[in-house]
PDB file of C-alpha atoms in Angstrom:
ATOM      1  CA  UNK A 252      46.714  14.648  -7.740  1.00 51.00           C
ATOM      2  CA  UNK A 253      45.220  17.959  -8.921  1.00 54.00           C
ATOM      3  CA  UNK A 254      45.806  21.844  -7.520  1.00 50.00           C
ATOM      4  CA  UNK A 255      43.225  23.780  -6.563  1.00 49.00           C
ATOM      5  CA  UNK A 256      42.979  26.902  -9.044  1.00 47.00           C
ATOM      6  CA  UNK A 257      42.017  28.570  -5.687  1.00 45.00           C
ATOM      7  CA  UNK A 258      45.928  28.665  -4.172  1.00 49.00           C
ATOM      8  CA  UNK A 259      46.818  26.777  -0.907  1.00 47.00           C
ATOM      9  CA  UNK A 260      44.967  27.941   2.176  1.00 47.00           C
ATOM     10  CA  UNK A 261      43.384  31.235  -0.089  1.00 44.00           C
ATOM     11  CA  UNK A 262      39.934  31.168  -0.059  1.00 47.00           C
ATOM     12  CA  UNK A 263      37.829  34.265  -1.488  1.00 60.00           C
ATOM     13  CA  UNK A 264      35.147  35.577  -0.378  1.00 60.00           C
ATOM     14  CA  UNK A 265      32.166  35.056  -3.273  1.00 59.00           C
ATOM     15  CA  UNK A 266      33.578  31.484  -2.700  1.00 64.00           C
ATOM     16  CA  UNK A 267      33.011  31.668   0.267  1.00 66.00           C
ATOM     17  CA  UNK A 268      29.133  33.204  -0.011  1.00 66.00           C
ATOM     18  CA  UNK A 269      28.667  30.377  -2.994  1.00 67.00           C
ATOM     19  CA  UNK A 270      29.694  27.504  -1.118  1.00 66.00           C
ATOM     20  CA  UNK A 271      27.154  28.647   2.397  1.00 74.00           C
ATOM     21  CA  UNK A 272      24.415  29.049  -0.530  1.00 81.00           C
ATOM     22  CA  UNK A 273      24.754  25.532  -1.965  1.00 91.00           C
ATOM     23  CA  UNK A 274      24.040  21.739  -0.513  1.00 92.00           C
ATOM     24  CA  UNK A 275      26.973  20.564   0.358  1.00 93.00           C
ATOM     25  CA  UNK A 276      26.800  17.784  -1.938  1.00 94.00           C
ATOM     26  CA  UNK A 277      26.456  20.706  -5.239  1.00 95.00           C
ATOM     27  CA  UNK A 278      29.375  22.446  -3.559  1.00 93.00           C
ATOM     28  CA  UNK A 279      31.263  19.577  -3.752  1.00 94.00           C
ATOM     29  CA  UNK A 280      30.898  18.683  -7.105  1.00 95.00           C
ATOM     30  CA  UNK A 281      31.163  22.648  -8.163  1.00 93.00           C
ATOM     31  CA  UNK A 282      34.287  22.874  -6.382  1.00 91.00           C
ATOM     32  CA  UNK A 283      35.967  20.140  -7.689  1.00 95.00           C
ATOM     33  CA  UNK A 284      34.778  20.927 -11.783  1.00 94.00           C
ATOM     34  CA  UNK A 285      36.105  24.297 -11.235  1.00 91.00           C
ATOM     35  CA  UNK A 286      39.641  23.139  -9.660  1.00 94.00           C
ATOM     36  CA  UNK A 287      39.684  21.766 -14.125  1.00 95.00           C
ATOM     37  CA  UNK A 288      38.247  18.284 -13.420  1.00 97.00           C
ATOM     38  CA  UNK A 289      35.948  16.397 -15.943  1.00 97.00           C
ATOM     39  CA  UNK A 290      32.583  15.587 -14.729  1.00 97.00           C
ATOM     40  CA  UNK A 291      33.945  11.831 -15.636  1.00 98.00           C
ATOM     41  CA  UNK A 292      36.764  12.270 -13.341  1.00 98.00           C
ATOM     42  CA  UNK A 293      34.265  13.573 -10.545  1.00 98.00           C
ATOM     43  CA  UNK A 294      31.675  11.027 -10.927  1.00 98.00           C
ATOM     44  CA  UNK A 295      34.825   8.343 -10.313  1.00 98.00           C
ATOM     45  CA  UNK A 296      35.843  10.213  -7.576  1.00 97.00           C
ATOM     46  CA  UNK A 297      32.479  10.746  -5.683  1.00 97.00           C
ATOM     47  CA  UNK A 298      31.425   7.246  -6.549  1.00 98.00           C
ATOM     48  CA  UNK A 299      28.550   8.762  -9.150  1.00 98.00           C
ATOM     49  CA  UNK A 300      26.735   8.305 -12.118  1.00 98.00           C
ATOM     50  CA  UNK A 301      27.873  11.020 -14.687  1.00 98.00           C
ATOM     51  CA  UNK A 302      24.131  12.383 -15.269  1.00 98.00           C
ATOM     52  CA  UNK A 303      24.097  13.044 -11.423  1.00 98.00           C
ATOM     53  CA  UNK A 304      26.905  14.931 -11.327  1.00 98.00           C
ATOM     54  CA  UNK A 305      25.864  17.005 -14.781  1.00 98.00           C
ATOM     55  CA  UNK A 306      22.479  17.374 -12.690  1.00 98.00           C
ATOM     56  CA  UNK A 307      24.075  18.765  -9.282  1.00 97.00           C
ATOM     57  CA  UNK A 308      26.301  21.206 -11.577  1.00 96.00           C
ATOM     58  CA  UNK A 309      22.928  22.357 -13.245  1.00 97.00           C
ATOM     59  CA  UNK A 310      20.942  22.572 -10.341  1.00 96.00           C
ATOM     60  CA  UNK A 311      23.873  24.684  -8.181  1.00 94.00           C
ATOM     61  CA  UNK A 312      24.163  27.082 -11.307  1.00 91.00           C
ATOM     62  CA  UNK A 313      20.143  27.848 -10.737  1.00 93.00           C
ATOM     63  CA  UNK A 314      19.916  28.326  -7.031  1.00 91.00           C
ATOM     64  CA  UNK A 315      23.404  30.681  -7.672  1.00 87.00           C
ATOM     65  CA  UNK A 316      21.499  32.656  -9.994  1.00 87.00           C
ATOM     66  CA  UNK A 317      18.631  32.752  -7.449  1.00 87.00           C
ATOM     67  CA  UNK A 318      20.320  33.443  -4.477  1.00 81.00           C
ATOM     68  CA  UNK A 319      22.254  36.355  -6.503  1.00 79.00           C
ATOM     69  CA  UNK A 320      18.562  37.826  -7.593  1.00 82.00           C
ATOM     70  CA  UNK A 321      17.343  37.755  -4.350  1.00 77.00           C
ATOM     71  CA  UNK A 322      20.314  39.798  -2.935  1.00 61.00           C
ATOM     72  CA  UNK A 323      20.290  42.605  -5.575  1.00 54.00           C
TER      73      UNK A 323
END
């Protein structure tokens, strides 16, 4: 089994605001590429096909970057 990059029970706070913005499903599969796994490895995990997780990574990247516009 993995670690989380993100330290037992620490959880920041623009995590925090990222993961409230996002589907749960995109969090998910955010959350686990950043704790350093392959989108391979997540697809098996989550029971996916790997263009569906590329496509959830892609799609919570763009509503990030349009949730951060909106707030400036």
């Amino acid at each position: 089994m993995r670690s989380s990059i993100w330290g037992a029970g620490s959880v920041s706070n623009w995590r925090q605001r990222w993961n409230s913005s996002l589907p749960a499903d995109y969090a998910t599969v955010v959350r686990i590429y950043l704790e350093g796994w392959k989108p391979e490895e997540i697809a098996t995990r989550l029971n996916l096909a790997l263009q569906t997780v590329y496509n959830k990574r892609r799609e919570a990247v763009l509503l990030l970057r349009k949730t951060m516009n909106s707030k400036d």
